[in-house]
Amino acid sequence: MREETELAPHDDRIEKLDPRFLTTLRDHVHRTLRSAILSGRFGVNERVNERQLAEQLGVSTTPIKEALRQLETEGLVETLPRRGVLIRFNSGWAEEMILARAALESMIAHLAAKRLTKPAAAELQTTINLMMEATKAGGADDLIALNEKFHDQIHIASQCQYLARMIERQQFYDASIRRVIHSDPAEREIALNEHSAIAAAIISGDTDTSERAMRDHVVRSGETYLKIVFKNKREV
Amino acid sequence: MREETELAPHDDRIEKLDPRFLTTLRDHVHRTLRSAILSGRFGVNERVNERQLAEQLGVSTTPIKEALRQLETEGLVETLPRRGVLIRFNSGWAEEMILARAALESMIAHLAAKRLTKPAAAELQTTINLMMEATKAGGADDLIALNEKFHDQIHIASQCQYLARMIERQQFYDASIRRVIHSDPAEREIALNEHSAIAAAIISGDTDTSERAMRDHVVRSGETYLKIVFKNKREV
DNA sequence: AACTGAAATCTGGTATATCAGATCTCACAG
DNA sequence: CTGTGAGATCTGATATACCAGATTTCAGTT
């Protein structure tokens, strides 16, 4: 018996609270602004005012400033010292975010193919099987969840935490748009085929094919999102 | 004649000041901390204290906080709300930064091969020619400068600003280490060959070869840096 | 000796005041 | 009409005070 579990007041029935559930104002501001920018609620090159934002969101400027620093590092805004903060997002930016994600995901797929363990392979296959069923009969939300699980499993298999985190930041669309896409029968069919091909390549350890299949999948599906999000307004 | 240049008090002899030259305390703190982290002056998982940092750097906590938010978004520190700030950097992180850079640079090389203009091709070739000379007779600093120019030209040719910015953030070594590497005759020879191959592929429009050559170059040279920066202390 | 919990303390989070560069306004000189 | 520049004003940058979780300390209890 392990001493620690004996001595410590440990109780498996109650999970430890994840500190991440405790959010901060800064985080809330960050999410809100990020979402607003990505959904085009700011114009390209529009200036935003820290004090004004603070007032609108009912907070002081401190969390606003911190959130803006994060957005700046993400490349969504640009701060001109002592002059102003500009929104930096348009369809071109979104396109490059897709390319970034494609590049990173394909690198991760490559490594996953190289590092995949037996049990992880089985789990990945299980996800694909569930996807097949959900594609036929499931709702959009089921597919979205499976989609996330699929990519997460690959991230975990690759053993790359830094890369996985980077990829998360390249998402420029929200749940509502995903729901639209995952409701389209044609898109569902294509996505399933692509996912199956990716999984097969990774499970078979074919790094090269994994890489390409993943890249092509991310680029193609990304372009589908682009068309919907930016419709007819492709800015300069 | 263009009206604007006639009416405006324009004087080509004097360049407009780039606002970016005006730096802020926050920026200075960011650079300082980033450099300190990347050069291993903090231990893995070491906790840093905002007030303490402020005192050490002789500033208030505000610019410290903002710089930490940037570093957090870059993945170099992690903030546990109301508990502390942890350094998140070790050799594994550095390895993944190399992989990220390789993935992004190879994507950019792919696009550069597709989008390269005639004049840009000539300029790229010029850089390669200068590199050949510098490899034989030049100093390390010349090679470093040419190296940067080479990659910059490819970034510009790719027309990807967002990706180019992302790549900049994946650098984990400083000038002094680059100087060591670019002084080694063997390394110089290898790098020249790789650069030449990349340039040739891009100029010939061979997207596939460009991509691979770039990726392999970044990974290989990155590993050289890894060996030097982390020597014998490869942490968990 | 082991446990409990209140209080001290540490740390980041937030609000606010103030500073200073950048920009704008507008009277006034040429 | 045009150009100038002092002053008002806007905006981000910085400093500072205070708030509130999280952690530690330690006396008191069993």
Short mmCIF file of C-alpha atoms (C1' of nucleotides) in Angstrom, two decimals:
data_model
loop_
_atom_site.label_atom_id
_atom_site.label_comp_id
_atom_site.label_asym_id
_atom_site.label_seq_id
_atom_site.Cartn_x
_atom_site.Cartn_y
_atom_site.Cartn_z
CA MET A 1 0.00 0.00 0.00
CA ARG A 2 1.24 3.50 -0.75
CA GLU A 3 1.73 5.50 2.42
CA GLU A 4 0.65 8.77 0.90
CA THR A 5 -2.86 7.68 0.10
CA GLU A 6 -3.14 6.30 3.59
CA LEU A 7 -1.94 9.31 5.50
CA ALA A 8 -3.26 12.15 3.43
CA PRO A 9 -6.93 13.13 3.79
CA HIS A 10 -7.54 11.83 0.31
CA ASP A 11 -11.02 11.13 -0.99
CA ASP A 12 -11.45 9.85 -4.50
CA ARG A 13 -15.16 10.47 -4.41
CA ILE A 14 -14.54 14.18 -4.60
CA GLU A 15 -12.48 15.57 -7.41
CA LYS A 16 -10.07 18.37 -6.68
CA LEU A 17 -11.38 21.65 -8.00
CA ASP A 18 -9.56 22.70 -11.09
CA PRO A 19 -8.20 26.21 -10.49
CA ARG A 20 -8.95 26.96 -14.10
CA PHE A 21 -12.63 27.14 -13.30
CA LEU A 22 -11.89 30.26 -11.36
CA THR A 23 -11.70 32.81 -14.04
CA THR A 24 -10.65 36.40 -13.89
CA LEU A 25 -12.10 39.56 -15.30
CA ARG A 26 -9.09 39.81 -17.55
CA ASP A 27 -9.86 36.42 -18.98
CA HIS A 28 -13.46 37.30 -19.53
CA VAL A 29 -12.47 40.49 -21.31
CA HIS A 30 -9.99 38.58 -23.42
CA ARG A 31 -12.57 36.05 -24.54
CA THR A 32 -15.17 38.70 -25.19
CA LEU A 33 -12.90 40.89 -27.26
CA ARG A 34 -11.39 37.98 -29.13
CA SER A 35 -14.77 36.67 -30.06
CA ALA A 36 -15.94 40.12 -31.08
CA ILE A 37 -12.91 40.64 -33.29
CA LEU A 38 -13.08 37.23 -34.93
CA SER A 39 -16.75 37.56 -35.69
CA GLY A 40 -16.09 40.82 -37.44
CA ARG A 41 -17.78 43.12 -34.97
CA PHE A 42 -14.87 45.52 -35.36
CA GLY A 43 -13.86 47.00 -38.66
CA VAL A 44 -10.45 46.40 -40.13
CA ASN A 45 -7.99 48.95 -38.72
CA GLU A 46 -10.66 50.24 -36.38
CA ARG A 47 -9.27 51.98 -33.34
CA VAL A 48 -10.42 50.87 -29.94
CA ASN A 49 -10.21 52.96 -26.82
CA GLU A 50 -9.17 51.42 -23.54
CA ARG A 51 -11.27 53.66 -21.34
CA GLN A 52 -14.28 53.27 -23.57
CA LEU A 53 -13.98 49.48 -23.53
CA ALA A 54 -13.60 49.57 -19.77
CA GLU A 55 -16.79 51.55 -19.45
CA GLN A 56 -18.71 49.36 -21.87
CA LEU A 57 -17.70 46.21 -20.07
CA GLY A 58 -18.11 47.76 -16.67
CA VAL A 59 -14.57 47.16 -15.48
CA SER A 60 -11.48 49.25 -14.94
CA THR A 61 -8.79 49.67 -17.53
CA THR A 62 -6.40 47.25 -15.87
CA PRO A 63 -8.00 44.01 -17.07
CA ILE A 64 -8.62 45.68 -20.43
CA LYS A 65 -4.95 46.43 -20.81
CA GLU A 66 -3.93 42.92 -19.90
CA ALA A 67 -6.42 41.40 -22.31
CA LEU A 68 -5.19 43.70 -25.05
CA ARG A 69 -1.62 42.58 -24.43
CA GLN A 70 -2.72 39.00 -24.93
CA LEU A 71 -4.59 39.84 -28.11
CA GLU A 72 -1.56 41.74 -29.31
CA THR A 73 0.67 38.71 -28.84
CA GLU A 74 -1.91 36.65 -30.69
CA GLY A 75 -1.66 39.11 -33.54
CA LEU A 76 -5.27 40.27 -33.44
CA VAL A 77 -4.58 43.84 -32.41
CA GLU A 78 -1.66 46.17 -32.74
CA THR A 79 -0.69 48.73 -30.15
CA LEU A 80 0.99 51.91 -31.24
CA PRO A 81 2.63 53.17 -28.06
CA ARG A 82 0.84 56.21 -26.69
CA ARG A 83 -1.26 56.49 -29.82
CA GLY A 84 -3.85 53.81 -29.88
CA VAL A 85 -4.87 50.22 -30.34
CA LEU A 86 -5.89 48.96 -33.75
CA ILE A 87 -7.85 45.88 -34.71
CA ARG A 88 -5.83 43.66 -37.02
CA PHE A 89 -8.12 41.06 -38.45
CA ASN A 90 -9.59 40.46 -41.85
CA SER A 91 -10.11 37.55 -44.21
CA GLY A 92 -6.42 37.51 -45.11
CA TRP A 93 -5.52 37.11 -41.48
CA ALA A 94 -8.06 34.30 -41.15
CA GLU A 95 -6.56 32.59 -44.17
CA GLU A 96 -3.14 32.71 -42.60
CA MET A 97 -4.52 31.40 -39.34
CA ILE A 98 -5.76 28.40 -41.30
CA LEU A 99 -2.35 27.94 -42.87
CA ALA A 100 -0.71 28.17 -39.48
CA ARG A 101 -3.06 25.61 -38.09
CA ALA A 102 -2.50 23.36 -41.09
CA ALA A 103 1.25 23.58 -40.68
CA LEU A 104 1.17 22.87 -36.97
CA GLU A 105 -1.46 20.13 -37.16
CA SER A 106 0.44 18.35 -39.90
CA MET A 107 3.62 18.49 -37.84
CA ILE A 108 1.71 17.05 -34.93
CA ALA A 109 0.17 14.36 -37.11
CA HIS A 110 3.65 13.41 -38.27
CA LEU A 111 4.82 12.97 -34.70
CA ALA A 112 1.64 11.20 -33.67
CA ALA A 113 2.22 8.65 -36.42
CA LYS A 114 5.69 8.14 -35.06
CA ARG A 115 4.78 7.99 -31.37
CA LEU A 116 1.34 6.42 -31.32
CA THR A 117 0.98 3.67 -28.71
CA LYS A 118 -1.12 0.55 -29.19
CA PRO A 119 -3.89 1.58 -26.79
CA ALA A 120 -3.96 5.08 -28.25
CA ALA A 121 -4.36 3.56 -31.70
CA ALA A 122 -7.34 1.58 -30.51
CA GLU A 123 -8.90 4.68 -28.99
CA LEU A 124 -8.38 6.64 -32.17
CA GLN A 125 -10.05 3.89 -34.17
CA THR A 126 -12.94 3.90 -31.73
CA THR A 127 -13.42 7.61 -32.31
CA ILE A 128 -13.46 7.06 -36.05
CA ASN A 129 -16.07 4.34 -35.66
CA LEU A 130 -18.22 6.66 -33.58
CA MET A 131 -17.77 9.31 -36.23
CA MET A 132 -19.05 6.96 -38.88
CA GLU A 133 -22.21 6.37 -36.92
CA ALA A 134 -22.65 10.02 -36.02
CA THR A 135 -22.14 11.07 -39.62
CA LYS A 136 -25.06 8.92 -40.66
CA ALA A 137 -27.45 9.61 -37.85
CA GLY A 138 -26.01 11.96 -35.26
CA GLY A 139 -26.60 15.63 -34.62
CA ALA A 140 -24.15 18.38 -35.44
CA ASP A 141 -23.12 18.76 -31.82
CA ASP A 142 -22.20 15.09 -31.58
CA LEU A 143 -19.97 15.43 -34.59
CA ILE A 144 -18.38 18.59 -33.24
CA ALA A 145 -17.58 16.84 -29.99
CA LEU A 146 -16.13 13.83 -31.80
CA ASN A 147 -14.16 16.10 -34.04
CA GLU A 148 -12.57 17.74 -31.04
CA LYS A 149 -11.89 14.42 -29.43
CA PHE A 150 -10.24 13.16 -32.62
CA HIS A 151 -7.84 16.05 -32.83
CA ASP A 152 -7.18 15.98 -29.09
CA GLN A 153 -6.25 12.32 -29.26
CA ILE A 154 -3.77 13.08 -31.99
CA HIS A 155 -2.33 15.96 -30.00
CA ILE A 156 -1.88 13.72 -27.01
CA ALA A 157 -0.32 10.96 -29.08
CA SER A 158 2.19 13.43 -30.48
CA GLN A 159 3.28 14.32 -26.94
CA CYS A 160 3.52 17.95 -27.96
CA GLN A 161 1.97 20.33 -25.46
CA TYR A 162 3.42 23.54 -26.77
CA LEU A 163 2.32 22.83 -30.33
CA ALA A 164 -1.13 21.78 -29.16
CA ARG A 165 -1.52 25.07 -27.34
CA MET A 166 -0.43 27.02 -30.38
CA ILE A 167 -3.00 25.27 -32.48
CA GLU A 168 -5.80 26.25 -30.13
CA ARG A 169 -5.06 29.87 -30.80
CA GLN A 170 -5.57 29.49 -34.53
CA GLN A 171 -9.31 28.97 -34.31
CA PHE A 172 -11.22 31.90 -35.73
CA TYR A 173 -14.76 30.60 -35.75
CA ASP A 174 -17.19 29.82 -32.97
CA ALA A 175 -19.60 27.04 -32.08
CA SER A 176 -22.54 28.42 -34.02
CA ILE A 177 -20.65 28.37 -37.29
CA ARG A 178 -19.33 24.91 -36.63
CA ARG A 179 -22.88 23.77 -36.13
CA VAL A 180 -23.85 25.09 -39.52
CA ILE A 181 -20.98 23.28 -41.21
CA HIS A 182 -21.48 20.02 -39.40
CA SER A 183 -25.12 19.99 -40.42
CA ASP A 184 -24.36 19.89 -44.11
CA PRO A 185 -24.55 16.28 -45.37
CA ALA A 186 -21.98 16.78 -48.11
CA GLU A 187 -19.48 18.35 -45.71
CA ARG A 188 -20.10 15.59 -43.17
CA GLU A 189 -19.30 12.97 -45.75
CA ILE A 190 -16.11 14.67 -46.90
CA ALA A 191 -14.93 15.27 -43.35
CA LEU A 192 -15.51 11.66 -42.42
CA ASN A 193 -13.45 10.45 -45.35
CA GLU A 194 -10.64 12.82 -44.47
CA HIS A 195 -10.68 11.87 -40.82
CA SER A 196 -10.65 8.19 -41.69
CA ALA A 197 -7.71 8.67 -44.02
CA ILE A 198 -5.79 10.61 -41.38
CA ALA A 199 -6.46 8.01 -38.72
CA ALA A 200 -5.47 5.17 -41.01
CA ALA A 201 -2.22 6.87 -41.88
CA ILE A 202 -1.36 7.63 -38.27
CA ILE A 203 -2.26 4.15 -37.07
CA SER A 204 -0.15 2.58 -39.77
CA GLY A 205 2.76 4.79 -38.76
CA ASP A 206 3.01 6.46 -42.14
CA THR A 207 4.36 9.84 -41.11
CA ASP A 208 4.44 11.26 -44.59
CA THR A 209 0.88 10.42 -45.49
CA SER A 210 -0.37 11.50 -42.06
CA GLU A 211 1.23 14.87 -42.53
CA ARG A 212 -0.23 15.49 -45.94
CA ALA A 213 -3.67 14.16 -45.14
CA MET A 214 -3.88 16.35 -42.08
CA ARG A 215 -2.67 19.44 -43.86
CA ASP A 216 -5.07 19.01 -46.73
CA HIS A 217 -7.93 18.38 -44.35
CA VAL A 218 -7.26 21.50 -42.29
CA VAL A 219 -6.84 23.67 -45.36
CA ARG A 220 -9.93 22.37 -47.09
CA SER A 221 -12.22 22.55 -44.09
CA GLY A 222 -10.72 25.90 -43.18
CA GLU A 223 -11.68 27.25 -46.56
CA THR A 224 -15.21 26.06 -45.99
CA TYR A 225 -15.30 28.13 -42.81
CA LEU A 226 -13.78 31.08 -44.60
CA LYS A 227 -16.53 31.10 -47.20
CA ILE A 228 -19.19 31.14 -44.54
CA VAL A 229 -17.61 33.60 -42.16
CA PHE A 230 -16.57 36.11 -44.78
CA LYS A 231 -19.26 35.42 -47.35
CA ASN A 232 -19.05 38.19 -49.92
CA LYS A 233 -17.06 40.71 -47.93
CA ARG A 234 -13.45 39.79 -48.59
CA GLU A 235 -11.63 42.91 -47.51
CA VAL A 236 -8.25 44.04 -48.78
CA MET B 1 2.34 64.81 -60.49
CA ARG B 2 0.64 63.46 -57.40
CA GLU B 3 -1.12 66.21 -55.50
CA GLU B 4 -0.27 64.82 -52.13
CA THR B 5 3.47 65.08 -52.50
CA GLU B 6 3.01 68.61 -53.75
CA LEU B 7 0.77 69.93 -51.05
CA ALA B 8 2.05 68.07 -48.03
CA PRO B 9 5.21 69.35 -46.35
CA HIS B 10 7.00 66.27 -47.59
CA ASP B 11 10.75 65.96 -47.52
CA ASP B 12 12.35 62.80 -48.77
CA ARG B 13 15.66 63.69 -47.21
CA ILE B 14 14.23 63.01 -43.80
CA GLU B 15 12.67 59.68 -43.05
CA LYS B 16 9.55 59.55 -40.98
CA LEU B 17 10.29 58.30 -37.49
CA ASP B 18 9.08 54.80 -36.96
CA PRO B 19 6.85 54.81 -33.86
CA ARG B 20 8.27 51.42 -33.00
CA PHE B 21 11.54 53.06 -32.02
CA LEU B 22 9.73 54.55 -29.11
CA THR B 23 9.66 51.74 -26.71
CA THR B 24 7.79 51.33 -23.50
CA LEU B 25 8.76 50.04 -20.10
CA ARG B 26 6.47 47.11 -20.67
CA ASP B 27 8.33 46.22 -23.80
CA HIS B 28 11.64 46.48 -22.06
CA VAL B 29 10.42 44.23 -19.27
CA HIS B 30 9.07 41.77 -21.79
CA ARG B 31 12.35 41.52 -23.65
CA THR B 32 14.35 41.28 -20.46
CA LEU B 33 12.24 38.54 -18.95
CA ARG B 34 11.95 36.63 -22.19
CA SER B 35 15.67 36.65 -22.67
CA ALA B 36 16.22 35.62 -19.07
CA ILE B 37 13.81 32.72 -19.38
CA LEU B 38 15.16 31.49 -22.70
CA SER B 39 18.74 31.60 -21.50
CA GLY B 40 17.80 29.46 -18.54
CA ARG B 41 18.27 32.03 -15.81
CA PHE B 42 15.08 30.75 -14.23
CA GLY B 43 14.62 27.18 -13.13
CA VAL B 44 11.91 25.01 -14.61
CA ASN B 45 8.67 25.56 -12.69
CA GLU B 46 10.29 28.33 -10.71
CA ARG B 47 7.82 30.78 -9.29
CA VAL B 48 8.29 34.45 -9.98
CA ASN B 49 6.78 37.22 -7.93
CA GLU B 50 5.33 40.29 -9.57
CA ARG B 51 6.21 42.72 -6.80
CA GLN B 52 9.70 41.32 -6.52
CA LEU B 53 10.29 41.63 -10.26
CA ALA B 54 8.97 45.18 -10.15
CA GLU B 55 11.41 46.06 -7.44
CA GLN B 56 14.34 44.37 -9.14
CA LEU B 57 13.67 46.16 -12.41
CA GLY B 58 12.85 49.42 -10.69
CA VAL B 59 9.36 49.79 -12.11
CA SER B 60 5.84 49.39 -10.84
CA THR B 61 3.87 46.18 -11.17
CA THR B 62 1.76 47.44 -14.06
CA PRO B 63 4.32 46.97 -16.84
CA ILE B 64 5.37 43.71 -15.17
CA LYS B 65 1.84 42.41 -15.34
CA GLU B 66 1.47 43.35 -18.98
CA ALA B 67 4.77 41.74 -19.91
CA LEU B 68 3.77 38.58 -18.05
CA ARG B 69 0.51 38.45 -20.00
CA GLN B 70 2.51 38.53 -23.21
CA LEU B 71 4.86 35.83 -22.02
CA GLU B 72 1.89 33.79 -20.96
CA THR B 73 0.38 33.99 -24.43
CA GLU B 74 3.74 32.99 -25.84
CA GLY B 75 3.65 29.94 -23.61
CA LEU B 76 6.75 30.81 -21.60
CA VAL B 77 5.03 31.33 -18.27
CA GLU B 78 1.82 30.12 -16.75
CA THR B 79 -0.32 32.16 -14.42
CA LEU B 80 -2.36 30.44 -11.78
CA PRO B 81 -4.98 33.04 -10.84
CA ARG B 82 -4.33 34.45 -7.38
CA ARG B 83 -1.64 31.89 -6.76
CA GLY B 84 1.42 32.70 -8.73
CA VAL B 85 3.32 32.83 -11.97
CA LEU B 86 5.42 29.88 -13.06
CA ILE B 87 8.22 29.69 -15.58
CA ARG B 88 7.41 27.18 -18.28
CA PHE B 89 10.51 26.58 -20.30
CA ASN B 90 12.88 23.66 -20.62
CA SER B 91 14.62 21.76 -23.37
CA GLY B 92 11.38 20.02 -24.34
CA TRP B 93 9.71 23.36 -24.84
CA ALA B 94 12.67 24.51 -26.93
CA GLU B 95 12.41 21.40 -29.05
CA GLU B 96 8.77 22.10 -29.72
CA MET B 97 9.57 25.69 -30.56
CA ILE B 98 11.90 24.35 -33.21
CA LEU B 99 9.22 22.06 -34.55
CA ALA B 100 6.76 24.94 -34.63
CA ARG B 101 9.24 27.05 -36.50
CA ALA B 102 9.97 24.21 -38.90
CA ALA B 103 6.28 23.70 -39.60
CA LEU B 104 5.62 27.39 -40.16
CA GLU B 105 8.76 28.05 -42.18
CA SER B 106 8.08 25.13 -44.45
CA MET B 107 4.55 26.36 -45.04
CA ILE B 108 5.96 29.75 -45.88
CA ALA B 109 8.57 28.21 -48.18
CA HIS B 110 5.80 26.36 -49.98
CA LEU B 111 3.92 29.60 -50.58
CA ALA B 112 7.08 31.48 -51.50
CA ALA B 113 7.80 28.90 -54.19
CA LYS B 114 4.31 29.46 -55.51
CA ARG B 115 4.31 33.25 -55.33
CA LEU B 116 7.90 34.26 -56.01
CA THR B 117 8.24 37.09 -58.51
CA LYS B 118 11.07 37.40 -61.02
CA PRO B 119 12.83 40.27 -59.26
CA ALA B 120 12.45 38.57 -55.89
CA ALA B 121 14.01 35.45 -57.37
CA ALA B 122 16.98 37.47 -58.53
CA GLU B 123 17.37 39.04 -55.10
CA LEU B 124 17.20 35.68 -53.41
CA GLN B 125 19.90 34.37 -55.72
CA THR B 126 22.01 37.40 -54.93
CA THR B 127 21.75 36.63 -51.25
CA ILE B 128 22.83 33.07 -51.87
CA ASN B 129 25.82 34.28 -53.85
CA LEU B 130 26.81 36.59 -51.02
CA MET B 131 26.40 33.70 -48.63
CA MET B 132 28.81 31.62 -50.67
CA GLU B 133 31.44 34.30 -50.40
CA ALA B 134 30.79 34.96 -46.74
CA THR B 135 30.96 31.27 -45.95
CA LYS B 136 34.47 31.13 -47.35
CA ALA B 137 35.86 34.35 -46.01
CA GLY B 138 33.33 36.32 -44.01
CA GLY B 139 32.85 36.78 -40.30
CA ALA B 140 30.11 35.16 -38.27
CA ASP B 141 28.17 38.40 -38.05
CA ASP B 142 28.09 38.72 -41.83
CA LEU B 143 26.65 35.25 -42.11
CA ILE B 144 24.10 35.94 -39.42
CA ALA B 145 22.95 39.05 -41.24
CA LEU B 146 22.73 37.22 -44.54
CA ASN B 147 20.89 34.40 -42.89
CA GLU B 148 18.28 36.78 -41.60
CA LYS B 149 18.02 38.47 -44.96
CA PHE B 150 17.55 35.12 -46.65
CA HIS B 151 14.66 34.11 -44.44
CA ASP B 152 13.14 37.57 -44.59
CA GLN B 153 13.14 37.50 -48.36
CA ILE B 154 11.31 34.20 -48.31
CA HIS B 155 8.79 35.57 -45.82
CA ILE B 156 8.15 38.56 -48.02
CA ALA B 157 7.85 36.42 -51.13
CA SER B 158 5.26 34.27 -49.39
CA GLN B 159 3.15 37.36 -48.70
CA CYS B 160 2.33 36.00 -45.26
CA GLN B 161 2.62 38.58 -42.51
CA TYR B 162 0.84 36.68 -39.80
CA LEU B 163 2.93 33.57 -40.31
CA ALA B 164 6.10 35.59 -40.44
CA ARG B 165 5.26 37.16 -37.10
CA MET B 166 4.52 33.79 -35.57
CA ILE B 167 7.88 32.50 -36.69
CA GLU B 168 9.69 35.36 -35.00
CA ARG B 169 8.31 34.23 -31.68
CA GLN B 170 9.82 30.76 -32.02
CA GLN B 171 13.39 31.92 -31.62
CA PHE B 172 14.88 30.74 -28.36
CA TYR B 173 18.51 31.65 -28.72
CA ASP B 174 20.32 34.95 -28.83
CA ALA B 175 22.99 36.61 -30.92
CA SER B 176 25.93 35.31 -28.92
CA ILE B 177 24.97 31.70 -29.51
CA ARG B 178 24.35 32.33 -33.17
CA ARG B 179 27.85 33.74 -33.39
CA VAL B 180 29.29 30.55 -31.95
CA ILE B 181 27.42 28.42 -34.45
CA HIS B 182 28.21 30.57 -37.45
CA SER B 183 31.88 30.43 -36.60
CA ASP B 184 32.12 26.69 -36.98
CA PRO B 185 33.45 25.82 -40.47
CA ALA B 186 31.56 22.52 -40.69
CA GLU B 187 28.28 24.13 -39.70
CA ARG B 188 28.85 26.96 -42.15
CA GLU B 189 29.34 24.50 -44.97
CA ILE B 190 26.24 22.51 -44.14
CA ALA B 191 24.09 25.61 -43.74
CA LEU B 192 25.27 26.96 -47.08
CA ASN B 193 24.33 23.76 -48.84
CA GLU B 194 20.91 23.75 -47.21
CA HIS B 195 20.27 27.38 -48.02
CA SER B 196 21.32 26.84 -51.62
CA ALA B 197 19.00 23.86 -51.95
CA ILE B 198 16.10 25.81 -50.46
CA ALA B 199 16.69 28.77 -52.74
CA ALA B 200 16.97 26.56 -55.80
CA ALA B 201 13.73 24.80 -54.98
CA ILE B 202 11.86 28.03 -54.35
CA ILE B 203 13.22 29.71 -57.45
CA SER B 204 12.27 26.74 -59.59
CA GLY B 205 8.77 26.86 -58.13
CA ASP B 206 8.99 23.38 -56.68
CA THR B 207 6.66 23.77 -53.71
CA ASP B 208 7.12 20.25 -52.45
CA THR B 209 10.90 20.28 -52.40
CA SER B 210 10.96 23.79 -50.96
CA GLU B 211 8.80 22.68 -48.09
CA ARG B 212 10.88 19.66 -47.22
CA ALA B 213 14.21 21.36 -47.65
CA MET B 214 13.13 24.18 -45.38
CA ARG B 215 11.72 21.91 -42.75
CA ASP B 216 14.80 19.73 -42.65
CA HIS B 217 17.05 22.76 -42.48
CA VAL B 218 15.18 24.32 -39.57
CA VAL B 219 15.04 21.06 -37.65
CA ARG B 220 18.68 20.22 -38.19
CA SER B 221 20.04 23.65 -37.38
CA GLY B 222 17.63 23.89 -34.48
CA GLU B 223 19.08 20.73 -33.04
CA THR B 224 22.52 22.21 -33.28
CA TYR B 225 21.35 25.13 -31.18
CA LEU B 226 19.66 22.77 -28.74
CA LYS B 227 22.89 20.91 -28.13
CA ILE B 228 24.73 24.12 -27.35
CA VAL B 229 22.09 25.84 -25.28
CA PHE B 230 21.19 22.84 -23.19
CA LYS B 231 24.52 21.08 -23.24
CA ASN B 232 24.36 18.32 -20.69
CA LYS B 233 21.41 19.54 -18.70
CA ARG B 234 18.41 18.08 -20.48
CA GLU B 235 15.71 18.42 -17.84
CA VAL B 236 12.62 16.30 -17.56
"C1'" DA C 1 0.94 13.47 18.55
"C1'" DA C 2 -2.66 14.64 15.34
"C1'" DC C 3 -6.25 17.64 14.02
"C1'" DT C 4 -8.78 21.93 13.58
"C1'" DG C 5 -9.52 26.43 12.38
"C1'" DA C 6 -8.80 31.33 13.06
"C1'" DA C 7 -5.60 34.79 11.98
"C1'" DA C 8 -1.50 36.47 9.76
"C1'" DT C 9 0.52 36.72 5.45
"C1'" DC C 10 1.58 36.12 0.63
"C1'" DT C 11 0.17 36.81 -4.07
"C1'" DG C 12 -2.15 38.10 -7.96
"C1'" DG C 13 -6.49 40.90 -9.37
"C1'" DT C 14 -8.72 45.26 -9.84
"C1'" DA C 15 -9.63 50.15 -9.48
"C1'" DT C 16 -8.00 54.69 -9.77
"C1'" DA C 17 -5.06 58.73 -10.10
"C1'" DT C 18 -1.64 60.77 -12.53
"C1'" DC C 19 1.95 61.29 -16.19
"C1'" DA C 20 3.31 62.27 -20.82
"C1'" DG C 21 3.30 61.68 -25.76
"C1'" DA C 22 0.22 62.56 -29.72
"C1'" DT C 23 -3.26 65.07 -31.83
"C1'" DC C 24 -6.46 68.60 -32.47
"C1'" DT C 25 -8.23 73.39 -32.21
"C1'" DC C 26 -8.00 77.81 -33.36
"C1'" DA C 27 -6.47 82.46 -32.85
"C1'" DC C 28 -3.16 85.17 -35.07
"C1'" DA C 29 0.76 86.68 -37.78
"C1'" DG C 30 2.53 86.99 -42.46
"C1'" DC D 1 -5.49 82.39 -47.67
"C1'" DT D 2 -1.66 79.98 -45.44
"C1'" DG D 3 1.30 78.58 -42.13
"C1'" DT D 4 2.48 78.67 -37.20
"C1'" DG D 5 2.34 77.38 -32.61
"C1'" DA D 6 0.40 77.75 -27.93
"C1'" DG D 7 -2.98 75.48 -25.41
"C1'" DA D 8 -6.70 72.20 -24.88
"C1'" DT D 9 -7.59 67.52 -25.19
"C1'" DC D 10 -7.31 62.62 -26.19
"C1'" DT D 11 -5.06 58.33 -25.23
"C1'" DG D 12 -2.09 55.00 -23.64
"C1'" DA D 13 1.68 54.33 -19.91
"C1'" DT D 14 2.80 54.03 -15.27
"C1'" DA D 15 2.46 54.15 -10.27
"C1'" DT D 16 -0.03 53.08 -6.32
"C1'" DA D 17 -3.61 51.69 -3.11
"C1'" DC D 18 -6.53 48.33 -1.95
"C1'" DC D 19 -9.24 43.86 -2.58
"C1'" DA D 20 -9.72 38.95 -2.20
"C1'" DG D 21 -8.28 34.26 -2.90
"C1'" DA D 22 -4.65 30.97 -1.35
"C1'" DT D 23 -1.37 29.46 1.83
"C1'" DT D 24 0.93 29.25 6.02
"C1'" DT D 25 1.34 29.61 10.88
"C1'" DC D 26 0.30 28.24 15.25
"C1'" DA D 27 -2.34 28.22 19.38
"C1'" DG D 28 -5.86 25.44 21.21
"C1'" DT D 29 -8.26 21.01 21.42
"C1'" DT D 30 -8.87 16.08 21.62
#
